Amino acid sequence: RIITVSRRDRVLARRLPGIRMSRLRCVPNGIDAGSIRWLARARARAWLERRAGWSPRPGALLLGTVGELHSNKGYDVLVDAMRWLRDHHPRLAIRLVVIGDGAARGGLDRAVARAGGGDRVRFLGEIPETAVWLRGLDAYAQPSRKEGLPYAILEAMAAPLACIGSRVGGIPEALRHAREGLLVRPDQPEELGRAIRRLAERPSLRRKLAAAARRRVTSRFRLDAMIQGTCKAYRECLAEAGLPRTPCSSARATVGTS
């Protein structure tokens, strides 16, 4: 069996030589939103601002993103979108924090410096238990060029936050445009900037999208459903081999402690 985490990945897998459709199973990533020990919004926001070296700025939109600093994640596009916002909408108070580290960090630092955006963009590095701080944000962006189905955006939806995502991989399967979030084309900084501006100017839209995102992730992208789907694929393999099938309850216990 070949397990994909999104329908889009299943379509791509079908194009590979030697792959039979009967062997493919789509099991979306899932999270246990109820087990995340979210920090209160005020405490999380104050901590993020301190880590960024900022003083509190009432009324400013605090935008965030989480992930490995790699070209696939499109953080350079997000930096360019912040520059576009500064140039075209200088009165909009928007700050961006990027949580994570990776090989692209140096290039991103230089891009921010060239754009003169150091007062608006901060790279916070790795933060343990990143999800617990998410409620300190006002909105979340996933500007990826390539993705499967990122856990980061599922956690942001559960927080809940209004999210912007690229139309790549499984992101549109989790985040439907204008229903649970806003979708943009990859590598389009102006389009991304316009989506950020839309959220910055419309708090009521942020609240509406965030609430819908929470409902969707807790109903369609649950950890228990992911475990059950994975177990089903393994049971099929065991049955074909004539081996005893392991109960999913045992697999749940194993996954939960690993």
PDB file of C-alpha atoms in Angstrom:
ATOM      1  CA  ARG A   1       0.000   0.000   0.000  1.00  0.00           C
ATOM      2  CA  ILE A   2       0.989   3.611  -0.594  1.00  0.00           C
ATOM      3  CA  ILE A   3      -0.563   6.121   1.792  1.00  0.00           C
ATOM      4  CA  THR A   4      -0.893   9.737   0.694  1.00  0.00           C
ATOM      5  CA  VAL A   5      -1.925  12.587   3.004  1.00  0.00           C
ATOM      6  CA  SER A   6      -4.055  14.407   0.430  1.00  0.00           C
ATOM      7  CA  ARG A   7      -6.131  13.704  -2.649  1.00  0.00           C
ATOM      8  CA  ARG A   8      -3.725  15.860  -4.646  1.00  0.00           C
ATOM      9  CA  ASP A   9      -0.803  13.634  -3.649  1.00  0.00           C
ATOM     10  CA  ARG A  10      -2.832  10.578  -4.650  1.00  0.00           C
ATOM     11  CA  VAL A  11      -3.344  12.064  -8.118  1.00  0.00           C
ATOM     12  CA  LEU A  12       0.389  12.718  -8.433  1.00  0.00           C
ATOM     13  CA  ALA A  13       1.241   9.219  -7.192  1.00  0.00           C
ATOM     14  CA  ARG A  14      -0.933   7.692  -9.918  1.00  0.00           C
ATOM     15  CA  ARG A  15       1.383   9.236 -12.502  1.00  0.00           C
ATOM     16  CA  LEU A  16       4.451   7.411 -11.180  1.00  0.00           C
ATOM     17  CA  PRO A  17       5.578   4.326 -13.113  1.00  0.00           C
ATOM     18  CA  GLY A  18       4.521   1.017 -11.631  1.00  0.00           C
ATOM     19  CA  ILE A  19       1.921   2.485  -9.259  1.00  0.00           C
ATOM     20  CA  ARG A  20      -1.480   0.810  -9.350  1.00  0.00           C
ATOM     21  CA  MET A  21      -4.550   2.732  -8.227  1.00  0.00           C
ATOM     22  CA  SER A  22      -5.673  -0.244  -6.154  1.00  0.00           C
ATOM     23  CA  ARG A  23      -2.579   0.200  -3.969  1.00  0.00           C
ATOM     24  CA  LEU A  24      -3.204   3.860  -3.124  1.00  0.00           C
ATOM     25  CA  ARG A  25      -4.922   4.995   0.054  1.00  0.00           C
ATOM     26  CA  CYS A  26      -5.552   8.612   1.043  1.00  0.00           C
ATOM     27  CA  VAL A  27      -5.305   9.175   4.798  1.00  0.00           C
ATOM     28  CA  PRO A  28      -5.257  12.903   5.638  1.00  0.00           C
ATOM     29  CA  ASN A  29      -3.090  14.138   8.482  1.00  0.00           C
ATOM     30  CA  GLY A  30      -4.984  14.719  11.692  1.00  0.00           C
ATOM     31  CA  ILE A  31      -4.468  16.412  15.042  1.00  0.00           C
ATOM     32  CA  ASP A  32      -5.932  16.115  18.522  1.00  0.00           C
ATOM     33  CA  ALA A  33      -6.931  19.742  19.037  1.00  0.00           C
ATOM     34  CA  GLY A  34      -8.291  18.997  22.489  1.00  0.00           C
ATOM     35  CA  SER A  35      -4.884  17.895  23.773  1.00  0.00           C
ATOM     36  CA  ILE A  36      -3.091  21.154  22.878  1.00  0.00           C
ATOM     37  CA  ARG A  37      -2.528  23.248  25.991  1.00  0.00           C
ATOM     38  CA  TRP A  38      -3.263  26.614  24.397  1.00  0.00           C
ATOM     39  CA  LEU A  39      -1.992  29.651  26.255  1.00  0.00           C
ATOM     40  CA  ALA A  40      -4.364  32.559  26.799  1.00  0.00           C
ATOM     41  CA  ARG A  41      -4.235  35.079  23.971  1.00  0.00           C
ATOM     42  CA  ALA A  42      -2.866  37.982  26.005  1.00  0.00           C
ATOM     43  CA  ARG A  43      -0.078  35.915  27.547  1.00  0.00           C
ATOM     44  CA  ALA A  44       0.903  34.303  24.242  1.00  0.00           C
ATOM     45  CA  ARG A  45       0.908  37.634  22.398  1.00  0.00           C
ATOM     46  CA  ALA A  46       2.999  39.363  25.065  1.00  0.00           C
ATOM     47  CA  TRP A  47       5.567  36.550  24.952  1.00  0.00           C
ATOM     48  CA  LEU A  48       5.794  36.597  21.143  1.00  0.00           C
ATOM     49  CA  GLU A  49       6.226  40.374  21.124  1.00  0.00           C
ATOM     50  CA  ARG A  50       8.974  40.181  23.763  1.00  0.00           C
ATOM     51  CA  ARG A  51      10.782  37.459  21.824  1.00  0.00           C
ATOM     52  CA  ALA A  52      10.541  39.624  18.699  1.00  0.00           C
ATOM     53  CA  GLY A  53      11.889  42.647  20.579  1.00  0.00           C
ATOM     54  CA  TRP A  54       8.744  44.675  19.991  1.00  0.00           C
ATOM     55  CA  SER A  55       6.764  46.873  22.318  1.00  0.00           C
ATOM     56  CA  PRO A  56       3.010  46.235  22.319  1.00  0.00           C
ATOM     57  CA  ARG A  57       1.214  48.030  19.499  1.00  0.00           C
ATOM     58  CA  PRO A  58      -2.542  48.074  19.995  1.00  0.00           C
ATOM     59  CA  GLY A  59      -4.450  47.693  16.754  1.00  0.00           C
ATOM     60  CA  ALA A  60      -1.573  46.119  14.814  1.00  0.00           C
ATOM     61  CA  LEU A  61      -2.221  42.808  13.052  1.00  0.00           C
ATOM     62  CA  LEU A  62       0.190  40.144  14.271  1.00  0.00           C
ATOM     63  CA  LEU A  63       0.651  37.664  11.434  1.00  0.00           C
ATOM     64  CA  GLY A  64       2.574  34.445  11.940  1.00  0.00           C
ATOM     65  CA  THR A  65       3.854  31.361  10.185  1.00  0.00           C
ATOM     66  CA  VAL A  66       5.570  28.176  11.370  1.00  0.00           C
ATOM     67  CA  GLY A  67       7.907  25.803   9.569  1.00  0.00           C
ATOM     68  CA  GLU A  68      11.361  24.885   8.370  1.00  0.00           C
ATOM     69  CA  LEU A  69      13.064  27.780   6.590  1.00  0.00           C
ATOM     70  CA  HIS A  70      13.307  26.120   3.175  1.00  0.00           C
ATOM     71  CA  SER A  71      12.572  27.413  -0.310  1.00  0.00           C
ATOM     72  CA  ASN A  72       9.581  25.045  -0.583  1.00  0.00           C
ATOM     73  CA  LYS A  73       7.855  27.000   2.199  1.00  0.00           C
ATOM     74  CA  GLY A  74       7.801  30.263   0.235  1.00  0.00           C
ATOM     75  CA  TYR A  75       8.823  32.546   3.086  1.00  0.00           C
ATOM     76  CA  ASP A  76      10.661  34.780   0.634  1.00  0.00           C
ATOM     77  CA  VAL A  77       7.282  35.374  -1.019  1.00  0.00           C
ATOM     78  CA  LEU A  78       5.848  36.330   2.366  1.00  0.00           C
ATOM     79  CA  VAL A  79       8.721  38.802   2.916  1.00  0.00           C
ATOM     80  CA  ASP A  80       8.008  40.297  -0.519  1.00  0.00           C
ATOM     81  CA  ALA A  81       4.308  40.522   0.354  1.00  0.00           C
ATOM     82  CA  MET A  82       5.195  42.464   3.496  1.00  0.00           C
ATOM     83  CA  ARG A  83       7.304  44.828   1.391  1.00  0.00           C
ATOM     84  CA  TRP A  84       4.401  45.305  -1.035  1.00  0.00           C
ATOM     85  CA  LEU A  85       2.130  46.156   1.889  1.00  0.00           C
ATOM     86  CA  ARG A  86       4.609  48.680   3.246  1.00  0.00           C
ATOM     87  CA  ASP A  87       4.988  50.339  -0.160  1.00  0.00           C
ATOM     88  CA  HIS A  88       1.306  50.397  -1.118  1.00  0.00           C
ATOM     89  CA  HIS A  89      -0.462  50.550   2.242  1.00  0.00           C
ATOM     90  CA  PRO A  90       2.001  52.205   4.623  1.00  0.00           C
ATOM     91  CA  ARG A  91      -0.687  53.100   7.143  1.00  0.00           C
ATOM     92  CA  LEU A  92      -1.624  49.470   7.750  1.00  0.00           C
ATOM     93  CA  ALA A  93      -0.002  48.271  10.960  1.00  0.00           C
ATOM     94  CA  ILE A  94       1.063  44.687  10.256  1.00  0.00           C
ATOM     95  CA  ARG A  95       3.808  42.686  11.944  1.00  0.00           C
ATOM     96  CA  LEU A  96       5.089  39.254  10.919  1.00  0.00           C
ATOM     97  CA  VAL A  97       6.750  36.623  13.087  1.00  0.00           C
ATOM     98  CA  VAL A  98       8.305  33.536  11.503  1.00  0.00           C
ATOM     99  CA  ILE A  99       8.783  30.577  13.849  1.00  0.00           C
ATOM    100  CA  GLY A 100      11.327  27.991  12.762  1.00  0.00           C
ATOM    101  CA  ASP A 101      14.844  27.677  11.434  1.00  0.00           C
ATOM    102  CA  GLY A 102      16.629  26.171   8.484  1.00  0.00           C
ATOM    103  CA  ALA A 103      19.074  26.561   5.625  1.00  0.00           C
ATOM    104  CA  ALA A 104      17.244  29.537   4.093  1.00  0.00           C
ATOM    105  CA  ARG A 105      17.563  31.698   7.224  1.00  0.00           C
ATOM    106  CA  GLY A 106      20.556  33.716   5.990  1.00  0.00           C
ATOM    107  CA  GLY A 107      18.971  34.513   2.652  1.00  0.00           C
ATOM    108  CA  LEU A 108      15.722  35.547   4.312  1.00  0.00           C
ATOM    109  CA  ASP A 109      17.552  37.828   6.753  1.00  0.00           C
ATOM    110  CA  ARG A 110      19.265  39.519   3.814  1.00  0.00           C
ATOM    111  CA  ALA A 111      15.983  39.842   1.919  1.00  0.00           C
ATOM    112  CA  VAL A 112      14.366  41.577   4.901  1.00  0.00           C
ATOM    113  CA  ALA A 113      17.359  43.900   5.235  1.00  0.00           C
ATOM    114  CA  ARG A 114      17.265  44.799   1.537  1.00  0.00           C
ATOM    115  CA  ALA A 115      13.538  45.482   1.769  1.00  0.00           C
ATOM    116  CA  GLY A 116      13.994  47.677   4.833  1.00  0.00           C
ATOM    117  CA  GLY A 117      11.396  45.587   6.638  1.00  0.00           C
ATOM    118  CA  GLY A 118      13.271  44.827   9.835  1.00  0.00           C
ATOM    119  CA  ASP A 119      10.792  46.814  11.899  1.00  0.00           C
ATOM    120  CA  ARG A 120       7.922  44.663  10.618  1.00  0.00           C
ATOM    121  CA  VAL A 121       9.423  41.175  10.256  1.00  0.00           C
ATOM    122  CA  ARG A 122      11.090  39.003  12.899  1.00  0.00           C
ATOM    123  CA  PHE A 123      12.533  35.485  12.717  1.00  0.00           C
ATOM    124  CA  LEU A 124      12.051  33.900  16.129  1.00  0.00           C
ATOM    125  CA  GLY A 125      13.913  30.635  15.549  1.00  0.00           C
ATOM    126  CA  GLU A 126      12.801  27.301  16.935  1.00  0.00           C
ATOM    127  CA  ILE A 127      10.231  27.405  19.737  1.00  0.00           C
ATOM    128  CA  PRO A 128       9.290  24.238  21.677  1.00  0.00           C
ATOM    129  CA  GLU A 129       5.599  23.336  21.600  1.00  0.00           C
ATOM    130  CA  THR A 130       4.955  25.964  18.968  1.00  0.00           C
ATOM    131  CA  ALA A 131       1.204  25.338  18.810  1.00  0.00           C
ATOM    132  CA  VAL A 132       0.558  26.571  22.354  1.00  0.00           C
ATOM    133  CA  TRP A 133       1.625  30.109  21.353  1.00  0.00           C
ATOM    134  CA  LEU A 134      -0.595  30.355  18.271  1.00  0.00           C
ATOM    135  CA  ARG A 135      -3.437  32.153  20.008  1.00  0.00           C
ATOM    136  CA  GLY A 136      -1.146  35.143  20.396  1.00  0.00           C
ATOM    137  CA  LEU A 137      -1.476  35.725  16.638  1.00  0.00           C
ATOM    138  CA  ASP A 138      -4.274  37.470  14.752  1.00  0.00           C
ATOM    139  CA  ALA A 139      -3.798  35.534  11.513  1.00  0.00           C
ATOM    140  CA  TYR A 140      -1.657  32.797   9.984  1.00  0.00           C
ATOM    141  CA  ALA A 141      -0.025  32.437   6.543  1.00  0.00           C
ATOM    142  CA  GLN A 142       1.228  29.303   4.760  1.00  0.00           C
ATOM    143  CA  PRO A 143       2.780  30.636   1.507  1.00  0.00           C
ATOM    144  CA  SER A 144       4.242  27.308   0.376  1.00  0.00           C
ATOM    145  CA  ARG A 145       5.388  26.387  -3.111  1.00  0.00           C
ATOM    146  CA  LYS A 146       5.133  22.678  -2.354  1.00  0.00           C
ATOM    147  CA  GLU A 147       3.247  20.835   0.374  1.00  0.00           C
ATOM    148  CA  GLY A 148       1.579  17.619   1.423  1.00  0.00           C
ATOM    149  CA  LEU A 149      -0.871  18.560   4.164  1.00  0.00           C
ATOM    150  CA  PRO A 150       1.031  20.608   6.755  1.00  0.00           C
ATOM    151  CA  TYR A 151       0.327  20.042  10.423  1.00  0.00           C
ATOM    152  CA  ALA A 152       1.160  23.699  11.069  1.00  0.00           C
ATOM    153  CA  ILE A 153      -1.884  24.958   9.206  1.00  0.00           C
ATOM    154  CA  LEU A 154      -4.134  22.361  10.871  1.00  0.00           C
ATOM    155  CA  GLU A 155      -2.951  23.581  14.274  1.00  0.00           C
ATOM    156  CA  ALA A 156      -3.476  27.202  13.241  1.00  0.00           C
ATOM    157  CA  MET A 157      -7.024  26.358  12.143  1.00  0.00           C
ATOM    158  CA  ALA A 158      -7.649  24.681  15.498  1.00  0.00           C
ATOM    159  CA  ALA A 159      -6.286  27.649  17.489  1.00  0.00           C
ATOM    160  CA  PRO A 160      -8.488  29.093  15.836  1.00  0.00           C
ATOM    161  CA  LEU A 161      -6.924  31.614  13.457  1.00  0.00           C
ATOM    162  CA  ALA A 162      -7.915  33.126  10.141  1.00  0.00           C
ATOM    163  CA  CYS A 163      -5.531  31.466   7.684  1.00  0.00           C
ATOM    164  CA  ILE A 164      -4.101  32.241   4.269  1.00  0.00           C
ATOM    165  CA  GLY A 165      -2.699  29.328   2.276  1.00  0.00           C
ATOM    166  CA  SER A 166      -1.233  28.611  -1.124  1.00  0.00           C
ATOM    167  CA  ARG A 167      -3.194  26.587  -3.636  1.00  0.00           C
ATOM    168  CA  VAL A 168      -0.719  23.700  -3.463  1.00  0.00           C
ATOM    169  CA  GLY A 169      -0.811  20.131  -2.216  1.00  0.00           C
ATOM    170  CA  GLY A 170      -3.492  19.382   0.331  1.00  0.00           C
ATOM    171  CA  ILE A 171      -3.892  22.924   1.638  1.00  0.00           C
ATOM    172  CA  PRO A 172      -7.040  23.637  -0.447  1.00  0.00           C
ATOM    173  CA  GLU A 173      -8.569  20.382   0.836  1.00  0.00           C
ATOM    174  CA  ALA A 174      -8.336  21.650   4.416  1.00  0.00           C
ATOM    175  CA  LEU A 175      -8.783  25.355   3.802  1.00  0.00           C
ATOM    176  CA  ARG A 176     -11.562  26.177   1.342  1.00  0.00           C
ATOM    177  CA  HIS A 177     -11.415  29.657  -0.130  1.00  0.00           C
ATOM    178  CA  ALA A 178     -13.630  32.244   1.582  1.00  0.00           C
ATOM    179  CA  ARG A 179     -15.110  29.503   3.784  1.00  0.00           C
ATOM    180  CA  GLU A 180     -12.387  28.563   6.267  1.00  0.00           C
ATOM    181  CA  GLY A 181      -9.670  30.869   4.971  1.00  0.00           C
ATOM    182  CA  LEU A 182      -8.211  32.608   1.944  1.00  0.00           C
ATOM    183  CA  LEU A 183      -6.304  30.834  -0.824  1.00  0.00           C
ATOM    184  CA  VAL A 184      -3.713  32.442  -3.088  1.00  0.00           C
ATOM    185  CA  ARG A 185      -1.523  31.255  -5.922  1.00  0.00           C
ATOM    186  CA  PRO A 186       2.058  30.354  -4.974  1.00  0.00           C
ATOM    187  CA  ASP A 187       4.852  32.788  -5.849  1.00  0.00           C
ATOM    188  CA  GLN A 188       2.477  35.752  -6.056  1.00  0.00           C
ATOM    189  CA  PRO A 189       3.552  38.282  -3.395  1.00  0.00           C
ATOM    190  CA  GLU A 190       1.050  40.949  -4.425  1.00  0.00           C
ATOM    191  CA  GLU A 191      -1.840  38.499  -4.307  1.00  0.00           C
ATOM    192  CA  LEU A 192      -0.640  37.326  -0.903  1.00  0.00           C
ATOM    193  CA  GLY A 193      -0.281  40.922   0.245  1.00  0.00           C
ATOM    194  CA  ARG A 194      -3.844  41.699  -0.817  1.00  0.00           C
ATOM    195  CA  ALA A 195      -5.119  38.715   1.178  1.00  0.00           C
ATOM    196  CA  ILE A 196      -3.198  39.881   4.260  1.00  0.00           C
ATOM    197  CA  ARG A 197      -4.597  43.370   3.791  1.00  0.00           C
ATOM    198  CA  ARG A 198      -8.119  41.965   3.586  1.00  0.00           C
ATOM    199  CA  LEU A 199      -7.713  40.255   6.943  1.00  0.00           C
ATOM    200  CA  ALA A 200      -6.041  43.292   8.499  1.00  0.00           C
ATOM    201  CA  GLU A 201      -8.904  45.576   7.500  1.00  0.00           C
ATOM    202  CA  ARG A 202     -11.747  43.220   8.401  1.00  0.00           C
ATOM    203  CA  PRO A 203     -11.664  41.851  11.961  1.00  0.00           C
ATOM    204  CA  SER A 204     -15.164  40.433  11.508  1.00  0.00           C
ATOM    205  CA  LEU A 205     -13.945  38.366   8.551  1.00  0.00           C
ATOM    206  CA  ARG A 206     -11.038  37.073  10.637  1.00  0.00           C
ATOM    207  CA  ARG A 207     -13.432  35.931  13.343  1.00  0.00           C
ATOM    208  CA  LYS A 208     -15.779  34.283  10.850  1.00  0.00           C
ATOM    209  CA  LEU A 209     -13.016  32.383   9.036  1.00  0.00           C
ATOM    210  CA  ALA A 210     -11.328  31.342  12.277  1.00  0.00           C
ATOM    211  CA  ALA A 211     -14.525  29.869  13.704  1.00  0.00           C
ATOM    212  CA  ALA A 212     -15.211  27.963  10.478  1.00  0.00           C
ATOM    213  CA  ALA A 213     -11.614  26.718  10.373  1.00  0.00           C
ATOM    214  CA  ARG A 214     -11.903  25.338  13.890  1.00  0.00           C
ATOM    215  CA  ARG A 215     -15.118  23.489  13.024  1.00  0.00           C
ATOM    216  CA  ARG A 216     -13.596  21.968   9.911  1.00  0.00           C
ATOM    217  CA  VAL A 217     -10.328  20.779  11.437  1.00  0.00           C
ATOM    218  CA  THR A 218     -12.026  19.242  14.472  1.00  0.00           C
ATOM    219  CA  SER A 219     -14.531  17.386  12.301  1.00  0.00           C
ATOM    220  CA  ARG A 220     -12.483  16.403   9.222  1.00  0.00           C
ATOM    221  CA  PHE A 221      -8.824  16.263  10.286  1.00  0.00           C
ATOM    222  CA  ARG A 222      -8.784  14.389  13.568  1.00  0.00           C
ATOM    223  CA  LEU A 223      -5.931  12.281  14.929  1.00  0.00           C
ATOM    224  CA  ASP A 224      -8.189   9.313  15.661  1.00  0.00           C
ATOM    225  CA  ALA A 225      -9.437   9.283  12.045  1.00  0.00           C
ATOM    226  CA  MET A 226      -5.848   9.363  10.771  1.00  0.00           C
ATOM    227  CA  ILE A 227      -4.912   6.424  13.003  1.00  0.00           C
ATOM    228  CA  GLN A 228      -7.959   4.428  11.941  1.00  0.00           C
ATOM    229  CA  GLY A 229      -7.233   5.065   8.266  1.00  0.00           C
ATOM    230  CA  THR A 230      -3.601   4.029   8.661  1.00  0.00           C
ATOM    231  CA  CYS A 231      -4.579   0.900  10.583  1.00  0.00           C
ATOM    232  CA  LYS A 232      -7.031  -0.045   7.874  1.00  0.00           C
ATOM    233  CA  ALA A 233      -4.298   0.111   5.234  1.00  0.00           C
ATOM    234  CA  TYR A 234      -2.001  -2.061   7.374  1.00  0.00           C
ATOM    235  CA  ARG A 235      -4.786  -4.570   8.060  1.00  0.00           C
ATOM    236  CA  GLU A 236      -5.304  -4.926   4.301  1.00  0.00           C
ATOM    237  CA  CYS A 237      -1.609  -5.705   3.884  1.00  0.00           C
ATOM    238  CA  LEU A 238      -1.648  -8.227   6.741  1.00  0.00           C
ATOM    239  CA  ALA A 239      -4.741  -9.915   5.345  1.00  0.00           C
ATOM    240  CA  GLU A 240      -3.139 -10.278   1.910  1.00  0.00           C
ATOM    241  CA  ALA A 241      -0.088 -11.849   3.546  1.00  0.00           C
ATOM    242  CA  GLY A 242      -2.237 -14.204   5.637  1.00  0.00           C
ATOM    243  CA  LEU A 243      -0.989 -12.678   8.903  1.00  0.00           C
ATOM    244  CA  PRO A 244      -2.995 -11.839  12.043  1.00  0.00           C
ATOM    245  CA  ARG A 245      -4.440  -8.330  12.044  1.00  0.00           C
ATOM    246  CA  THR A 246      -3.460  -5.951  14.861  1.00  0.00           C
ATOM    247  CA  PRO A 247      -6.385  -4.124  16.513  1.00  0.00           C
ATOM    248  CA  CYS A 248      -6.407  -0.372  15.972  1.00  0.00           C
ATOM    249  CA  SER A 249      -6.808   0.214  19.704  1.00  0.00           C
ATOM    250  CA  SER A 250      -3.289  -1.195  20.208  1.00  0.00           C
ATOM    251  CA  ALA A 251      -1.948   0.968  17.401  1.00  0.00           C
ATOM    252  CA  ARG A 252      -3.575   4.029  18.988  1.00  0.00           C
ATOM    253  CA  ALA A 253      -1.749   3.391  22.242  1.00  0.00           C
ATOM    254  CA  THR A 254       1.563   2.956  20.416  1.00  0.00           C
ATOM    255  CA  VAL A 255       1.177   6.152  18.384  1.00  0.00           C
ATOM    256  CA  GLY A 256       0.111   8.118  21.425  1.00  0.00           C
ATOM    257  CA  THR A 257       3.291   7.308  23.328  1.00  0.00           C
ATOM    258  CA  SER A 258       5.856   7.614  20.563  1.00  0.00           C
TER     259      SER A 258
END
